[in-house]
XYZ file of C-alpha atoms in Angstrom:
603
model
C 0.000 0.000 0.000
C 1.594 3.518 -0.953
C 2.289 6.120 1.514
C -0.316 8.757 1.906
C 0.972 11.209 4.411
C 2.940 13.777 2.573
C 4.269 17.278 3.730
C 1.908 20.083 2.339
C 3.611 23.013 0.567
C 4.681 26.414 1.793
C 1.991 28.355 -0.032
C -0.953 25.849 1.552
C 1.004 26.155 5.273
C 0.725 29.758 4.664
C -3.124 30.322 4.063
C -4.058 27.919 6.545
C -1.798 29.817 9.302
C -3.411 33.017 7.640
C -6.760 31.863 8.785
C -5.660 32.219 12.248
C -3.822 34.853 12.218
C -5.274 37.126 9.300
C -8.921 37.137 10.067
C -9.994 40.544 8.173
C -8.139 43.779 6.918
C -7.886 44.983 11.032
C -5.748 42.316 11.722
C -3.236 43.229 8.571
C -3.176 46.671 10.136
C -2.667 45.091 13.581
C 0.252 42.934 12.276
C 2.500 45.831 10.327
C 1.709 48.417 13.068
C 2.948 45.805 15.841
C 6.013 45.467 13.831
C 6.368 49.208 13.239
C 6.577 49.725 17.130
C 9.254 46.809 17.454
C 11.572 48.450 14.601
C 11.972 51.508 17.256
C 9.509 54.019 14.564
C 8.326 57.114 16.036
C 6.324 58.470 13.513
C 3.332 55.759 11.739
C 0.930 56.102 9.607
C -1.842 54.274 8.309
C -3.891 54.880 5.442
C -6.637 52.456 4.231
C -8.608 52.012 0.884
C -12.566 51.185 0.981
C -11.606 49.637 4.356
C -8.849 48.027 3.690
C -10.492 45.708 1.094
C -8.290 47.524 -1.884
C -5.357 48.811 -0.313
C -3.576 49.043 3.280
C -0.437 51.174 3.889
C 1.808 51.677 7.024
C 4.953 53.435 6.937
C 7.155 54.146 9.583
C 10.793 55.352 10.010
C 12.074 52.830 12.165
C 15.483 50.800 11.939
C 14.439 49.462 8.576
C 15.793 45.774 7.060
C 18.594 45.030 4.959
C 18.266 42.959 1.107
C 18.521 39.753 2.440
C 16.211 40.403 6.001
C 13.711 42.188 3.793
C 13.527 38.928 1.710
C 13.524 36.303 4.832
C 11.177 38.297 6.581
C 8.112 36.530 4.816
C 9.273 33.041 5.499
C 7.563 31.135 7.851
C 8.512 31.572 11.271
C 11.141 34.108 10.338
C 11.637 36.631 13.113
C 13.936 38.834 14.554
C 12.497 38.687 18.105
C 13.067 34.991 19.642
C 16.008 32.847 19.164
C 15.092 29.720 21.342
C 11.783 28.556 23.524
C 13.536 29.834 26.435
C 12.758 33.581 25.110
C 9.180 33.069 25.351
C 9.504 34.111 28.770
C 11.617 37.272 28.726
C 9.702 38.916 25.471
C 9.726 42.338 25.340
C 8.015 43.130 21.679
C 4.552 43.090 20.204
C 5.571 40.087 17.829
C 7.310 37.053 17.697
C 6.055 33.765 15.993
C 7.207 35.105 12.830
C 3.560 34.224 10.938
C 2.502 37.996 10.596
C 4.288 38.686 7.249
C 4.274 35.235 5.974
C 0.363 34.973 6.618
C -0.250 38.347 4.979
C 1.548 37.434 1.436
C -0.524 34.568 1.039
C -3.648 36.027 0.834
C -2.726 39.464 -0.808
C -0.290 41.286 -2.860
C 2.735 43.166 -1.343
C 4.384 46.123 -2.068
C 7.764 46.557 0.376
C 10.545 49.633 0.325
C 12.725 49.644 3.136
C 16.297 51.011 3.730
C 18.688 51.039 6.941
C 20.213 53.986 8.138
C 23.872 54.624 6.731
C 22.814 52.668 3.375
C 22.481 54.194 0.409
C 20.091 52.802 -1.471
C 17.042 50.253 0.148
C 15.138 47.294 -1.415
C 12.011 47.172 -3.545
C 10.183 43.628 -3.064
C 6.680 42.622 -4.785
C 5.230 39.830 -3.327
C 1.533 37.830 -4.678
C 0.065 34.600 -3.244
C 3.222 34.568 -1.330
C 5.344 33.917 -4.280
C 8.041 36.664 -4.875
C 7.482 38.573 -8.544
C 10.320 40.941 -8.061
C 13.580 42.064 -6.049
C 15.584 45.115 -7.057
C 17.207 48.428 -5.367
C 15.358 51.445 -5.149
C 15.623 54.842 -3.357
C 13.034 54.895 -0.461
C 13.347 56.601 3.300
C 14.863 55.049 6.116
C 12.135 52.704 7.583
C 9.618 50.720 6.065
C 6.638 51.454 3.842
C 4.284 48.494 3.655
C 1.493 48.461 0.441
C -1.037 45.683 1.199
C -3.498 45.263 -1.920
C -6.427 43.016 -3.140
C -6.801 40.438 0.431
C -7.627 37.825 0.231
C -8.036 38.046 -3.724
C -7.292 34.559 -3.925
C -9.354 32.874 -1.332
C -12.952 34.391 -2.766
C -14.843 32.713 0.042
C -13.056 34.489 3.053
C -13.778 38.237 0.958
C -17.132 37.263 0.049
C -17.679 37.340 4.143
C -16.103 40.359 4.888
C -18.645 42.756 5.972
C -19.448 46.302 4.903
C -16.903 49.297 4.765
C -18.380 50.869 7.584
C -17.919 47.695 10.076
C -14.600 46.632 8.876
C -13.400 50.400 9.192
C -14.888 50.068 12.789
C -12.896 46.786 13.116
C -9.786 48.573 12.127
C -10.407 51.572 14.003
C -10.656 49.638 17.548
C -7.166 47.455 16.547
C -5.391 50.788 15.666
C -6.641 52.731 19.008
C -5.739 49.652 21.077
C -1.948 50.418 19.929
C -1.999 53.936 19.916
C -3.343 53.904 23.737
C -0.358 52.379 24.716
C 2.500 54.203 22.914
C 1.840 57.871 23.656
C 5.382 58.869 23.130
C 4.745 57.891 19.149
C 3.547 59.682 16.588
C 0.244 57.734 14.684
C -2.131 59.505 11.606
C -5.036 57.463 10.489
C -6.365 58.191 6.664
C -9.505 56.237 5.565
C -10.338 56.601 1.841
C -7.618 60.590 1.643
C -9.516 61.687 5.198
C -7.469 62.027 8.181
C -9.144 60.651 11.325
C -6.368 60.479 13.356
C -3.367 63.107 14.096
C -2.084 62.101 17.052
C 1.007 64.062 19.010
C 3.651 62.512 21.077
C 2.647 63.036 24.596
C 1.690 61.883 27.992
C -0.831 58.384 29.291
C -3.771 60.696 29.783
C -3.103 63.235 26.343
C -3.081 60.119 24.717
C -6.870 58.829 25.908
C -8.013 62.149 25.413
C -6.857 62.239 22.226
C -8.519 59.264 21.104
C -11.672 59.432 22.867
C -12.158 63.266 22.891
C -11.900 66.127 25.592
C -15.052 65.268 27.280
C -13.508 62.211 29.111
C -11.020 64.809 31.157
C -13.617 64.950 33.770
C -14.532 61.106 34.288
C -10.695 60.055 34.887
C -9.066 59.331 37.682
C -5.588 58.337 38.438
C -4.709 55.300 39.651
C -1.139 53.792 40.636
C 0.106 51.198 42.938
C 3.606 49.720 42.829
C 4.499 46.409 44.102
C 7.025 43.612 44.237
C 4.859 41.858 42.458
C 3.801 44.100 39.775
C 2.967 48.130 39.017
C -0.147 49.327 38.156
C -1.075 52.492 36.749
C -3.613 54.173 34.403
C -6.809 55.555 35.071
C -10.524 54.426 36.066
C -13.747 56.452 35.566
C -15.618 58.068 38.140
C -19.036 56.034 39.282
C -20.904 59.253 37.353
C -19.448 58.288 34.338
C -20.796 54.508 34.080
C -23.296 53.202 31.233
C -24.753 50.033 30.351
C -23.208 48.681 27.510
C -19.440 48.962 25.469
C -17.804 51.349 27.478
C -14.530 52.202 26.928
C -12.264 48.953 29.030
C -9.096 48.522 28.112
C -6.595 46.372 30.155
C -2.447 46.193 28.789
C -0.064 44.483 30.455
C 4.256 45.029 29.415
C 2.745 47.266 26.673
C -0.023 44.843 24.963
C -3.763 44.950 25.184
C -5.489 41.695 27.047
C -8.888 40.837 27.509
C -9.090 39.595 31.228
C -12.771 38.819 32.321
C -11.135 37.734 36.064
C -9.740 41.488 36.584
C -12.526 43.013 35.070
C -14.639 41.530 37.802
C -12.093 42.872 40.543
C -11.912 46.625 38.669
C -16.446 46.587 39.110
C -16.031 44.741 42.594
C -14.634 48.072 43.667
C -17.550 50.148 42.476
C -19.994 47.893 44.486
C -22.948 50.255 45.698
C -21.828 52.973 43.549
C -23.152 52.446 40.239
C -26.620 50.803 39.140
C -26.459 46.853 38.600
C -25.708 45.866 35.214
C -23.909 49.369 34.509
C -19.590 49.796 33.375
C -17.567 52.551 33.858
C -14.390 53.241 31.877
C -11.382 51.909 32.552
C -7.303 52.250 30.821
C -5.343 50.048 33.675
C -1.642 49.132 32.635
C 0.552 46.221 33.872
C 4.142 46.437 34.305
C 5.220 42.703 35.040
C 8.378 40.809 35.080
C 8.023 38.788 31.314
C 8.631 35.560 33.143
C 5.527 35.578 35.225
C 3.385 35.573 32.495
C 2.250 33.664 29.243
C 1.305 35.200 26.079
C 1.674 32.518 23.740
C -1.260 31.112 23.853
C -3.534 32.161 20.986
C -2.564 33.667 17.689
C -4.104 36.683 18.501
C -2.213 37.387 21.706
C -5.149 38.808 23.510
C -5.595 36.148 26.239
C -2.464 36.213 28.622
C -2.186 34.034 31.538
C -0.708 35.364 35.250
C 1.253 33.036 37.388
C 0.061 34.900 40.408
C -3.721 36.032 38.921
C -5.382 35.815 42.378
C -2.744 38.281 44.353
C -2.489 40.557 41.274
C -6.783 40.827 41.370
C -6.528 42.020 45.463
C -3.569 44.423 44.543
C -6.028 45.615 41.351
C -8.989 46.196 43.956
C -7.652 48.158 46.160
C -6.000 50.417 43.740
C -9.162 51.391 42.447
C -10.922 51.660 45.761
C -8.148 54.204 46.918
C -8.478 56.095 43.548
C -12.801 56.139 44.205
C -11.827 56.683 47.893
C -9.518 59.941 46.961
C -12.259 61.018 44.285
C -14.943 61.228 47.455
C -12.874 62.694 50.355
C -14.898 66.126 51.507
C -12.700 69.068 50.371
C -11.092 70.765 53.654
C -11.924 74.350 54.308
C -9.506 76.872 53.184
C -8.451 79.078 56.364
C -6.291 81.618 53.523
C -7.303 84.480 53.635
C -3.771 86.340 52.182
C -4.769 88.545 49.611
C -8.734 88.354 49.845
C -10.844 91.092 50.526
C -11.545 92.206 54.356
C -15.087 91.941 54.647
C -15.630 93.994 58.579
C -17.680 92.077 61.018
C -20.903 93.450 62.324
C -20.689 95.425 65.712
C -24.133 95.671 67.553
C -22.651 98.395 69.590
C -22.222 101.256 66.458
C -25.998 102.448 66.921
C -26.779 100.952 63.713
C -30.958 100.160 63.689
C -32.640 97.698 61.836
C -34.837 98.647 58.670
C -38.266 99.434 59.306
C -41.881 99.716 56.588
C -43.837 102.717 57.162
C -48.062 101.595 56.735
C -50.988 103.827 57.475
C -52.784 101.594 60.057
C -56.327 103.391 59.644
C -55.994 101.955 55.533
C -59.063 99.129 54.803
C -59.232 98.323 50.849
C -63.102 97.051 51.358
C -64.356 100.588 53.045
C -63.173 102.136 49.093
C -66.245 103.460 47.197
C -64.523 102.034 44.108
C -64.721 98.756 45.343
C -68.031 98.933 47.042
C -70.857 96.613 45.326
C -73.757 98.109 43.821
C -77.189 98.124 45.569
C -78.683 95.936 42.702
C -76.393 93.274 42.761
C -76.583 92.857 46.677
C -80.779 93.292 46.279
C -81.130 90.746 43.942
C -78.487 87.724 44.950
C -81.439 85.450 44.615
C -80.964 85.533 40.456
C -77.554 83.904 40.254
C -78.892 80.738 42.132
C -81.946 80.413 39.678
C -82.295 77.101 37.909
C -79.971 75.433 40.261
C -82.390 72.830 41.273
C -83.933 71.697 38.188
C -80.497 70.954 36.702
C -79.566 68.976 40.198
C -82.761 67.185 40.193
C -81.873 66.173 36.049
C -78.637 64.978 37.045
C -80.129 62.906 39.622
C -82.660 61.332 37.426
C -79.445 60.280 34.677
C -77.798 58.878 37.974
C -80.946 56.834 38.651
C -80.866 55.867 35.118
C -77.559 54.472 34.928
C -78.253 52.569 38.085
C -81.205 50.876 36.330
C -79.452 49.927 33.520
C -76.907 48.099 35.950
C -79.541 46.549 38.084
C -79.033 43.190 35.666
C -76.002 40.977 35.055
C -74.152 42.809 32.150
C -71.778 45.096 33.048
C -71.653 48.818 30.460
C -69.504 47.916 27.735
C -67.488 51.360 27.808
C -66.312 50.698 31.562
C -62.229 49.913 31.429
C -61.439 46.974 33.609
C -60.087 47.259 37.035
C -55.785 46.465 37.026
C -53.745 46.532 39.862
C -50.073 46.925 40.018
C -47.878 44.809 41.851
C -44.664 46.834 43.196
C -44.691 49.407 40.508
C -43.328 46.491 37.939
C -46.253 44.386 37.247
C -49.471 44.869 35.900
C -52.346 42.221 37.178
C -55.537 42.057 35.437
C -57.918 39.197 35.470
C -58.741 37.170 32.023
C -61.243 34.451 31.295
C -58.895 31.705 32.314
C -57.672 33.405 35.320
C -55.129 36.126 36.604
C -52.546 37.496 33.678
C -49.472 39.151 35.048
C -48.041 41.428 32.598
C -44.269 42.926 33.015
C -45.279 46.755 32.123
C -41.899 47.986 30.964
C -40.624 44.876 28.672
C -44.749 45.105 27.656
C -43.864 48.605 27.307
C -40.931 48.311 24.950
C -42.901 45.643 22.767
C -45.315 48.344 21.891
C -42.881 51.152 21.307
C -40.372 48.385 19.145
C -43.691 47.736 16.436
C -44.321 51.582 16.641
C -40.592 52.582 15.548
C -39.804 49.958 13.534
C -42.929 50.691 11.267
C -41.644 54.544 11.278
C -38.678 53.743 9.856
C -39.914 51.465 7.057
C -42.457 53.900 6.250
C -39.888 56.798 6.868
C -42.640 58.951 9.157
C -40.992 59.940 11.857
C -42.338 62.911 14.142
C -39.666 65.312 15.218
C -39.834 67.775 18.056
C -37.158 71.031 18.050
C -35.518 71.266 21.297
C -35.198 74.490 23.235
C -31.311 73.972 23.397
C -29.132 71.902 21.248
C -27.224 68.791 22.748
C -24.036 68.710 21.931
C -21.908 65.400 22.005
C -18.246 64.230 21.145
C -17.491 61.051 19.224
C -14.417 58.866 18.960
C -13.271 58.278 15.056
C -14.738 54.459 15.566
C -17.951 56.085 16.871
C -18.093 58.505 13.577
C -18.445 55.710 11.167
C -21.206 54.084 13.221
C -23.189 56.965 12.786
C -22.886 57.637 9.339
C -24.122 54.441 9.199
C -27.486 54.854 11.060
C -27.503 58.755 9.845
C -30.064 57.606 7.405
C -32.357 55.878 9.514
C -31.861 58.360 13.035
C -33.275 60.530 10.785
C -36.498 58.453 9.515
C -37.430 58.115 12.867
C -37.021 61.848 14.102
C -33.460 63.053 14.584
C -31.993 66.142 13.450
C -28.528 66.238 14.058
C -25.719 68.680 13.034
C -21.903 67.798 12.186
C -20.064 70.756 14.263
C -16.274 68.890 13.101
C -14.507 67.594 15.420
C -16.084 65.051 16.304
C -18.661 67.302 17.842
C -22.314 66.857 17.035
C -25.307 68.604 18.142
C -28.622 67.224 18.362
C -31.474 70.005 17.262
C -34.588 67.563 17.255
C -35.679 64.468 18.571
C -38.696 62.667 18.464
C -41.180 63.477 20.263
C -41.463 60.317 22.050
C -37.853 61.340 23.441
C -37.912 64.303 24.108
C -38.158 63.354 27.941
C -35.390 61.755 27.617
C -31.458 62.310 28.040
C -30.719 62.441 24.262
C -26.890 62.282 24.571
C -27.174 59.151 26.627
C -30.001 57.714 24.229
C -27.763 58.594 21.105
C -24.377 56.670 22.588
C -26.493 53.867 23.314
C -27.927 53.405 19.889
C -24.438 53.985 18.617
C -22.797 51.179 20.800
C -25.557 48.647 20.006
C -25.558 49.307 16.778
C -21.651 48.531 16.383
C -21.391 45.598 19.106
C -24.259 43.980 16.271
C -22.537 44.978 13.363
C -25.359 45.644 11.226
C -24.737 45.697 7.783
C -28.494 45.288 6.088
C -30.466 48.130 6.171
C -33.715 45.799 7.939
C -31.342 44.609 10.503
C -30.256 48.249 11.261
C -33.842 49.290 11.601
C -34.228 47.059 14.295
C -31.401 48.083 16.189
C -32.107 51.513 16.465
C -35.615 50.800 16.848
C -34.943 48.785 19.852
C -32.581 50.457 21.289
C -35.011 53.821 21.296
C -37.966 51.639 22.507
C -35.420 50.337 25.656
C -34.605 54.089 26.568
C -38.299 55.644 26.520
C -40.411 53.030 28.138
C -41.817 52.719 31.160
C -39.368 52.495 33.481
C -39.943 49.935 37.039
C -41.003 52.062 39.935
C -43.459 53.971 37.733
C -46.818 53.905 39.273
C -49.562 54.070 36.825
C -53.088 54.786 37.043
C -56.110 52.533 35.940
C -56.129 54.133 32.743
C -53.035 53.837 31.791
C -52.588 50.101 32.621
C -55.346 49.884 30.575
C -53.780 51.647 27.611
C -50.676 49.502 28.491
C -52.850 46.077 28.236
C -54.790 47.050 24.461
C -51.298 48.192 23.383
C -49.772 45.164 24.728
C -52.613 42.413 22.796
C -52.444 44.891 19.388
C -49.217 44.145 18.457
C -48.082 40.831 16.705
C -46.432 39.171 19.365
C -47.326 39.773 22.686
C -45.823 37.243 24.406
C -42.234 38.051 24.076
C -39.946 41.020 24.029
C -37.734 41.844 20.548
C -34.927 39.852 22.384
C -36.885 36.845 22.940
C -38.051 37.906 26.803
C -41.156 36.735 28.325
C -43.586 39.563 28.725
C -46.748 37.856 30.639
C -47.801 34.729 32.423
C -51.332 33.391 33.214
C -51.997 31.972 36.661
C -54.676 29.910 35.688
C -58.097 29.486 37.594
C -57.458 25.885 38.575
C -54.213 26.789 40.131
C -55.375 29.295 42.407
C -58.035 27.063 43.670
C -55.380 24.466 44.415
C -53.050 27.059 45.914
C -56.039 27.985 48.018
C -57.971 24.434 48.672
């Protein structure tokens, strides 16, 4: 029987390791910009094509390679950064499995120019399907200027699932702020399509953030540091004011790379215990220092999951940072006792003679002696005429009362009467039905109703709008931008008028009218986040975003007490739309207890 195990070729090796490791165009940018940072650049920039789809550049002006590293570089496993397992544990750069490069030229074409300081001339290579069309000397800058065109051109089925511009721009947007957060003393621009998004300074930790994430976040920071023998941590945590309910801005690094740790997550909230609502975040940019050895990063292609050696000591030392930075934030402000160089207000002196104010008032003045004001004879002499008729119309009404008692004195009850509900705790709406007692949640109820009622506005584009008294500005990160040109369309359908101020300042000048009870900014991030954590890319699934998430923010809320009336409105809002057993997000909304049961309960 012949062999059948065979060795599969470089170029399959290479797309197969690009599946891992090259997932869409973010992780491209991720790669070169990682490797930018490790060749000692201080000046990046990125600048993407329809998302990255057509073309990626990064160029940077670090170290450079030489002819034969530039050509070695997109082997397999080629890197600069490791020479034996043993370095695994003392790394001290972004990369260094050596798959970045090698992964990215088999799934798109490659442009490189680099050239080392002191040579003279620096090396031009093409690269397609990772299969090298040319090699020659050119005259470039010192550093290295990386052209990434066509991915994934030839594996049509990973393009064909790339998703629109808009969310793989977002996709890039969040990899390229993840490095920039943690290399303030480098120089980054971002251009998308010729437009710069990004321009970002050399600077400080917190001129960094508020680079990124705008000018507004200066007052929801606070500093937070702790040193140890264990490890240093430093960075900054938002104050309990500043928390929302969903994608806030977390962002954990540890020796200079960003982690996702769910464990310290848990120990950065456990500090805001009782200070925040339940199920709310608050900002967060926390950074590690730790010795190399007493962690793990090599354990998914990504890098994003690192393991600790000593997690559960590193989680107390993480608490109490934070509580000491909340506990700072809330000390009362002592009293200033200087008074060098403010004004010398006298104290009062009782003895000066000084008399207290006093109203002068004729005592012998009475308004109702006036002869102005005095009635006339006629209407005192004949009071009886403004009572006339008063007891015919009494004994009418008295005869329709009687009536209406008749026609109750049988069994059937007037049709026009609205049922008697009763709410349970200022949550639940009880009302009794033909096979017993229904018990109706009013705010998910709530949200049903208001879902159907925006979702049809926006496929029928008639949205109400309401003008607000004062305009509400907000600020938007450049990942935050592209999610709202994306819903622009539809915000508007349903009501919104909004205003681009640059910047990345907006200002909302109508609402609907539903909303406009509402805190709009709040309302408006929310939308935003939900709509990118679903990445909607079809229009219909878009609509039902934003229709949900405006239904969530302006119904009922628990704790509202409600009249009989408006249960009832509730109830025939609840049973007109076309499912009214479940919220949008699959939630129960009632439950029946049923007759039989409560006789058992009772029996």
């Amino acid at each position: 029987m012949s062999d059948i195990i065979q060795l599969l070729p470089d170029s399959v090796a290479n797309q197969i390791a690009a599946g891992e490791v090259i997932q869409r165009p973010a992780s491209v940018v991720k790669e070169l910009v990682e490797n930018a940072v490790d060749a000692g650049a201080k000046t990046i920039h990125v600048l993407v094509v329809d998302a990255g789809r057509t073309s990626i550049q990064v160029i940077d002006d670090g170290i450079g390679m030489s002819e034969t590293d530039a050509r070695l570089a997109f082997e397999r496993h080629a890197t600069s950064k490791i020479r034996e397992a043993n370095d695994l544990f003392a790394l001290q750069t972004m990369g260094f499995r050596g798959e970045a490069l090698a992964s990215i030229a088999a799934v798109a074409q490659i442009e490189l120019y680099t050239r080392q300081e002191g040579e003279d001339v620096g090396t031009h290579l093409s690269i397609s399907g990772s299969k090298f069309t040319g090699q020659e000397p050119c005259a470039c800058a010192v550093g290295s200027n990386f052209k990434i065109e066509n991915l994934f051109f030839n594996v049509p089925a990973r393009r064909k699932f790339l998703k629109s511009n808009s969310t793989e721009l977002s996709n890039i947007l969040t990899a390229f702020e993840r490095i920039v957060l943690v290399y303030p003393n480098v120089a980054f621009t971002f251009h998308s399509n010729g437009t710069e998004m990004f321009n970002l300074k050399p600077g400080n930790m917190k001129q960094r953030i508020l680079d990124v994430f705008g000018k507004r976040m200066n007052q929801d920071l606070l500093p937070i540091s702790v040193e140890t023998t264990m490890c240093k941590i430093s960075g900054f945590v938002g104050k309990p004011e500043s928390a929302r309910k969903k994608n806030t801005r977390q962002y954990f690094f540890v020796n200079g790379r960003y982690m996702k740790h769910p464990y310290f997550s848990k120990a950065v909230m456990n500090a805001y215990d009782r200070l925040i609502p339940v199920g709310e975040q608050v900002p967060f940019f926390i950074y590690f220092d730790v010795s190399p050895s007493d962690i793990d990063v090599n354990i998914h292609p990504v890098k994003t999951e690192i393991k600790f050696e000593n997690e559960q000591a590193i989680w107390q030392i993480l608490t109490a940072a934070v509580k000491e930075a909340i506990g700072l934030f809330n000390n009362v402000p002592s009293i200033d006792f200087d008074i060098q160089g403010k004004p010398d207000i006298p104290l009062f002196d009782g003895q000066n003679g000084s008399s207290a104010p006093y109203v002068k008032y004729n005592p012998q003045y009475n308004p109702f002696t006036s002869s102005k004001s005095r009635p006339s004879s006629s209407s005192v002499n004949h009071w009886e005429d403004l009572y006339e008729g008063l007891e015919t119309q009494s004994q009418e009404e008295t005869n329709l009362f009687d009536d209406e008692i008749e026609d109750q004195s049988g069994n059937d009850l007037i049709s026009d009467v609205s049922p008697v509900h009763y709410q349970y705790k200022g949550k639940y709406i009880m009302t009794a039905v033909k096979s017993g007692l229904m018990i109706i949640d009013q705010h998910r109820a709530h949200v049903r109703m208001l879902f159907e009622k925006y979702l049809g506005t926006l496929n029928n584009h008639q949205g109400t709008s309401q003008k607000v008294l004062f305009p509400e500005v907000f600020q938007l990160s450049a990942s935050e931008q592209v999610v709202l040109k994306r819903v622009w369309e539809e915000l508007t359908y349903l009501g919104f008028e909004i205003t681009d101020m640059g910047n990345g300042n907006y200002a909302i000048v109508a609402v609907p009218s539903d909303a406009i009870d509402t805190n709009v900014v709040s309302l408006m991030h929310d939308m935003l986040n939900t709509a990118s954590e679903n990445g909607a890319s079809v229009k219909d699934e878009i609509n039902r975003v934003v229709a949900l998430t405006l239904a969530r923010n302006t119904a009922i809320p628990y704790g509202q007490v409600l009249n009989n009336d408006e249960m009832d409105n509730i109830v025939n809002g609840l049973f007109a739309c076309s499912n009214m057993n479940f919220t949008p997000e699959g939630r129960n909304i009632l439950c029946i207890l049923k007759q039989q049961e409560i006789e058992h309960l009772l029996g």
